[in-house]
C-alpha cells in the first residue's frame, strides 16, 4: 500500500510540475509580448529574489495593497523601474510536496551577460542592499505625482491605490547585493541570458 501510494504521489507530482513549468513558460511569453493584464490576483506565497547588482533608470517606490486569490490583503512596497539591468539573478520559492517533503524551485541567470527588463515591478514585503546609490531622488512625493518612474497600470486602477500617499522617485539607482522578499514580479519585457530553472529537493533559498 505504501509503495502504491508513493507511485501515485509521484504521478501527481509530475503532473503538477509539468503544468507549473508550462504555465511559467506561457507567462514568460505573455510578459515578453506585453499580453498579460496589468492587474491580477497573487498567490500570496512569498518568494526570494536576489541579485549581485541592479542598475535602473526611471525609479518609483510606493506602498500598495495586493489581493491574494483567497481575498487576503497583503501590504507591499512596489519597486518600479522603467529599465533595469541585473547581474547574478536568483529567484527561489519553496514548494511543499506531500509525502516527499519540501522542494525548492530555483531560477538563476545573468551571470555572464546581464538580465534586461523594461517596466519591471517588484511587489516586496522586505528589501535590503549592501549599497544604494541614487541620482536626482525625490523623497516624499505623492504617489499620484510620480513622473520619473512608472506606476503599474493595474495598481493605478486599484481601489487601494492612494494618489496622495508618501512615495519616492529617482532618475536612476544602483543597488549591490540585493535581497528582496516578494509576493509578485511583473515586467513588460524580460530577457534572461543563461536561464537555469531547477526543482531541487530540500530547502535551497537564494539567501
CSV table of C-alpha atoms in Angstrom, one decimal:
chain,number,residue,atom,x,y,z
A,1,UNK,CA,0.0,0.0,0.0
A,2,UNK,CA,2.8,2.4,0.9
A,3,UNK,CA,4.5,1.6,-2.4
A,4,UNK,CA,1.4,2.2,-4.5
A,5,UNK,CA,0.7,5.4,-2.6
A,6,UNK,CA,4.2,6.6,-3.3
A,7,UNK,CA,3.8,5.9,-7.1
A,8,UNK,CA,0.5,7.7,-7.2
A,9,UNK,CA,2.1,10.7,-5.4
A,10,UNK,CA,4.9,10.8,-8.0
A,11,UNK,CA,2.4,10.8,-10.9
A,12,UNK,CA,0.5,13.7,-9.4
A,13,UNK,CA,3.7,15.5,-8.5
A,14,UNK,CA,5.0,15.1,-12.1
A,15,UNK,CA,1.7,16.4,-13.5
A,16,UNK,CA,1.8,19.4,-11.2
A,17,UNK,CA,5.4,20.1,-12.2
A,18,UNK,CA,4.7,19.9,-15.9
A,19,UNK,CA,1.7,22.1,-15.5
A,20,UNK,CA,3.7,24.6,-13.5
A,21,UNK,CA,6.6,24.7,-15.9
A,22,UNK,CA,4.2,25.1,-18.9
A,23,UNK,CA,2.4,27.9,-17.1
A,24,UNK,CA,5.7,29.6,-16.3
A,25,UNK,CA,6.7,29.4,-19.9
A,26,UNK,CA,3.4,30.8,-21.0
A,27,UNK,CA,3.6,33.7,-18.5
A,28,UNK,CA,7.1,34.4,-19.7
A,29,UNK,CA,6.0,34.6,-23.4
A,30,UNK,CA,3.0,36.7,-22.4
A,31,UNK,CA,5.1,39.1,-20.4
A,32,UNK,CA,7.6,39.4,-23.3
A,33,UNK,CA,4.8,40.2,-25.7
A,34,UNK,CA,3.0,42.6,-23.3
A,35,UNK,CA,-0.1,40.3,-23.5
A,36,UNK,CA,-0.7,39.9,-19.8
A,37,UNK,CA,-3.3,42.1,-18.0
A,38,UNK,CA,-1.7,44.6,-15.6
A,39,UNK,CA,-4.0,43.6,-12.7
A,40,UNK,CA,-4.0,40.1,-11.3
A,41,UNK,CA,-4.6,38.1,-8.1
A,42,UNK,CA,-1.4,37.0,-6.3
A,43,UNK,CA,-1.0,33.5,-4.8
A,44,UNK,CA,0.0,35.1,-1.5
A,45,UNK,CA,3.2,33.0,-1.3
A,46,UNK,CA,6.4,34.8,-0.5
A,47,UNK,CA,9.5,34.1,-2.6
A,48,UNK,CA,13.1,35.4,-2.6
A,49,UNK,CA,14.7,37.5,-5.3
A,50,UNK,CA,18.5,38.2,-5.1
A,51,UNK,CA,20.9,39.9,-7.4
A,52,UNK,CA,24.6,40.8,-7.4
A,53,UNK,CA,23.8,44.2,-8.8
A,54,UNK,CA,20.8,46.1,-10.1
A,55,UNK,CA,21.1,49.2,-12.2
A,56,UNK,CA,17.9,51.0,-13.3
A,57,UNK,CA,16.6,54.2,-14.9
A,58,UNK,CA,13.3,55.7,-14.1
A,59,UNK,CA,12.6,54.6,-10.5
A,60,UNK,CA,9.4,54.7,-8.4
A,61,UNK,CA,8.7,53.4,-4.9
A,62,UNK,CA,5.2,53.5,-3.5
A,63,UNK,CA,3.0,51.5,-1.0
A,64,UNK,CA,0.2,49.3,-2.2
A,65,UNK,CA,-2.2,46.6,-1.1
A,66,UNK,CA,-2.1,43.3,-3.1
A,67,UNK,CA,-5.1,41.0,-3.0
A,68,UNK,CA,-4.5,37.2,-2.8
A,69,UNK,CA,-6.7,34.8,-4.6
A,70,UNK,CA,-8.5,33.9,-1.3
A,71,UNK,CA,-9.2,37.6,-0.7
A,72,UNK,CA,-6.4,38.1,1.8
A,73,UNK,CA,-4.9,41.7,1.7
A,74,UNK,CA,-1.1,41.8,1.5
A,75,UNK,CA,0.6,45.2,2.2
A,76,UNK,CA,3.6,45.7,-0.1
A,77,UNK,CA,6.1,48.3,-1.3
A,78,UNK,CA,6.2,48.4,-5.1
A,79,UNK,CA,9.6,49.0,-6.7
A,80,UNK,CA,9.1,50.2,-10.2
A,81,UNK,CA,11.8,50.5,-12.9
A,82,UNK,CA,11.4,51.8,-16.5
A,83,UNK,CA,14.5,50.0,-17.5
A,84,UNK,CA,16.6,47.6,-15.3
A,85,UNK,CA,19.9,45.7,-15.7
A,86,UNK,CA,20.6,42.9,-13.3
A,87,UNK,CA,23.6,40.6,-12.8
A,88,UNK,CA,23.6,37.4,-10.8
A,89,UNK,CA,19.8,37.0,-10.6
A,90,UNK,CA,18.4,34.3,-8.3
A,91,UNK,CA,14.7,33.6,-7.6
A,92,UNK,CA,13.6,30.8,-5.2
A,93,UNK,CA,10.3,29.6,-3.9
A,94,UNK,CA,9.7,26.6,-1.6
A,95,UNK,CA,7.0,24.1,-2.7
A,96,UNK,CA,5.7,21.7,0.0
A,97,UNK,CA,5.2,18.3,-1.6
A,98,UNK,CA,3.0,15.7,0.3
A,99,UNK,CA,5.0,12.7,1.5
A,100,UNK,CA,8.2,13.9,-0.2
A,101,UNK,CA,8.7,17.0,1.9
A,102,UNK,CA,9.8,20.4,0.8
A,103,UNK,CA,11.2,21.1,-2.7
A,104,UNK,CA,12.6,24.4,-3.9
A,105,UNK,CA,12.1,25.9,-7.4
A,106,UNK,CA,15.3,27.9,-8.2
A,107,UNK,CA,15.7,30.2,-11.2
A,108,UNK,CA,19.1,31.8,-11.9
A,109,UNK,CA,20.6,33.8,-14.8
A,110,UNK,CA,22.6,36.8,-15.8
A,111,UNK,CA,26.0,35.5,-14.7
A,112,UNK,CA,27.9,36.2,-17.9
A,113,UNK,CA,25.5,38.7,-19.5
A,114,UNK,CA,23.2,40.9,-17.6
A,115,UNK,CA,19.4,40.4,-17.4
A,116,UNK,CA,17.4,43.2,-19.0
A,117,UNK,CA,13.9,44.2,-18.1
A,118,UNK,CA,11.5,47.0,-19.0
A,119,UNK,CA,8.6,48.3,-16.9
A,120,UNK,CA,9.7,46.0,-14.1
A,121,UNK,CA,7.6,45.9,-10.9
A,122,UNK,CA,8.5,44.1,-7.7
A,123,UNK,CA,5.9,43.9,-5.0
A,124,UNK,CA,8.0,43.4,-2.0
A,125,UNK,CA,7.5,42.8,1.7
A,126,UNK,CA,11.2,43.4,2.6
A,127,UNK,CA,14.2,44.9,0.7
A,128,UNK,CA,17.8,45.2,1.6
A,129,UNK,CA,21.0,46.1,-0.3
A,130,UNK,CA,24.7,46.4,0.8
A,131,UNK,CA,25.0,49.6,-1.2
A,132,UNK,CA,22.4,52.0,-2.8
A,133,UNK,CA,23.4,55.0,-5.0
A,134,UNK,CA,20.7,57.2,-6.5
A,135,UNK,CA,20.6,60.3,-8.7
A,136,UNK,CA,18.0,63.0,-8.7
A,137,UNK,CA,15.9,61.5,-6.0
A,138,UNK,CA,12.7,62.9,-4.6
A,139,UNK,CA,11.5,61.6,-1.2
A,140,UNK,CA,8.0,62.5,0.0
A,141,UNK,CA,6.4,63.0,-3.4
A,142,UNK,CA,2.8,62.0,-3.7
A,143,UNK,CA,2.3,58.6,-5.5
A,144,UNK,CA,-0.1,60.2,-8.0
A,145,UNK,CA,2.6,62.8,-8.9
A,146,UNK,CA,5.3,60.3,-9.7
A,147,UNK,CA,6.8,61.1,-13.2
A,148,UNK,CA,10.4,59.8,-13.2
A,149,UNK,CA,9.4,56.2,-12.6
A,150,UNK,CA,6.5,54.0,-13.7
A,151,UNK,CA,3.3,53.2,-11.9
A,152,UNK,CA,1.8,49.8,-12.6
A,153,UNK,CA,-1.4,50.4,-14.6
A,154,UNK,CA,-3.2,47.7,-12.6
A,155,UNK,CA,-2.2,49.5,-9.4
A,156,UNK,CA,-3.4,52.9,-10.6
A,157,UNK,CA,-6.8,51.4,-11.3
A,158,UNK,CA,-7.0,49.6,-8.0
A,159,UNK,CA,-9.2,50.9,-5.2
A,160,UNK,CA,-6.2,50.5,-2.9
A,161,UNK,CA,-4.0,53.0,-4.8
A,162,UNK,CA,-3.9,56.3,-2.9
A,163,UNK,CA,-2.5,59.1,-5.2
A,164,UNK,CA,-1.8,61.2,-2.1
A,165,UNK,CA,0.3,58.7,-0.2
A,166,UNK,CA,4.0,59.1,0.6
A,167,UNK,CA,6.2,57.8,-2.3
A,168,UNK,CA,9.7,58.2,-3.8
A,169,UNK,CA,11.1,58.6,-7.3
A,170,UNK,CA,14.6,58.9,-8.8
A,171,UNK,CA,16.2,59.3,-12.1
A,172,UNK,CA,18.5,56.3,-11.6
A,173,UNK,CA,19.6,53.9,-9.0
A,174,UNK,CA,22.5,51.4,-8.4
A,175,UNK,CA,22.0,48.6,-5.8
A,176,UNK,CA,24.6,46.0,-4.8
A,177,UNK,CA,24.0,42.7,-3.1
A,178,UNK,CA,20.2,42.9,-3.3
A,179,UNK,CA,17.9,40.8,-1.2
A,180,UNK,CA,14.1,41.0,-1.7
A,181,UNK,CA,11.2,39.1,-0.3
A,182,UNK,CA,8.4,39.4,-2.7
A,183,UNK,CA,4.9,38.3,-3.5
A,184,UNK,CA,4.8,39.3,-7.2
A,185,UNK,CA,7.1,40.4,-10.0
A,186,UNK,CA,5.8,41.6,-13.4
A,187,UNK,CA,7.6,43.1,-16.4
A,188,UNK,CA,6.7,44.4,-19.8
A,189,UNK,CA,9.8,42.6,-21.3
A,190,UNK,CA,12.3,40.3,-19.6
A,191,UNK,CA,15.4,38.9,-21.2
A,192,UNK,CA,17.4,36.4,-19.0
A,193,UNK,CA,20.6,35.2,-20.6
A,194,UNK,CA,21.8,31.8,-19.2
A,195,UNK,CA,18.4,30.9,-17.7
A,196,UNK,CA,18.6,27.9,-15.4
A,197,UNK,CA,15.4,26.6,-13.9
A,198,UNK,CA,15.7,23.7,-11.4
A,199,UNK,CA,13.5,21.9,-8.9
A,200,UNK,CA,15.6,20.7,-6.1
A,201,UNK,CA,14.7,18.5,-3.1
A,202,UNK,CA,15.0,20.3,0.3
A,203,UNK,CA,15.4,24.0,1.0
A,204,UNK,CA,17.7,26.0,-1.3
A,205,UNK,CA,16.9,29.6,-0.8
A,206,UNK,CA,18.7,32.4,-2.6
A,207,UNK,CA,19.6,33.9,0.7
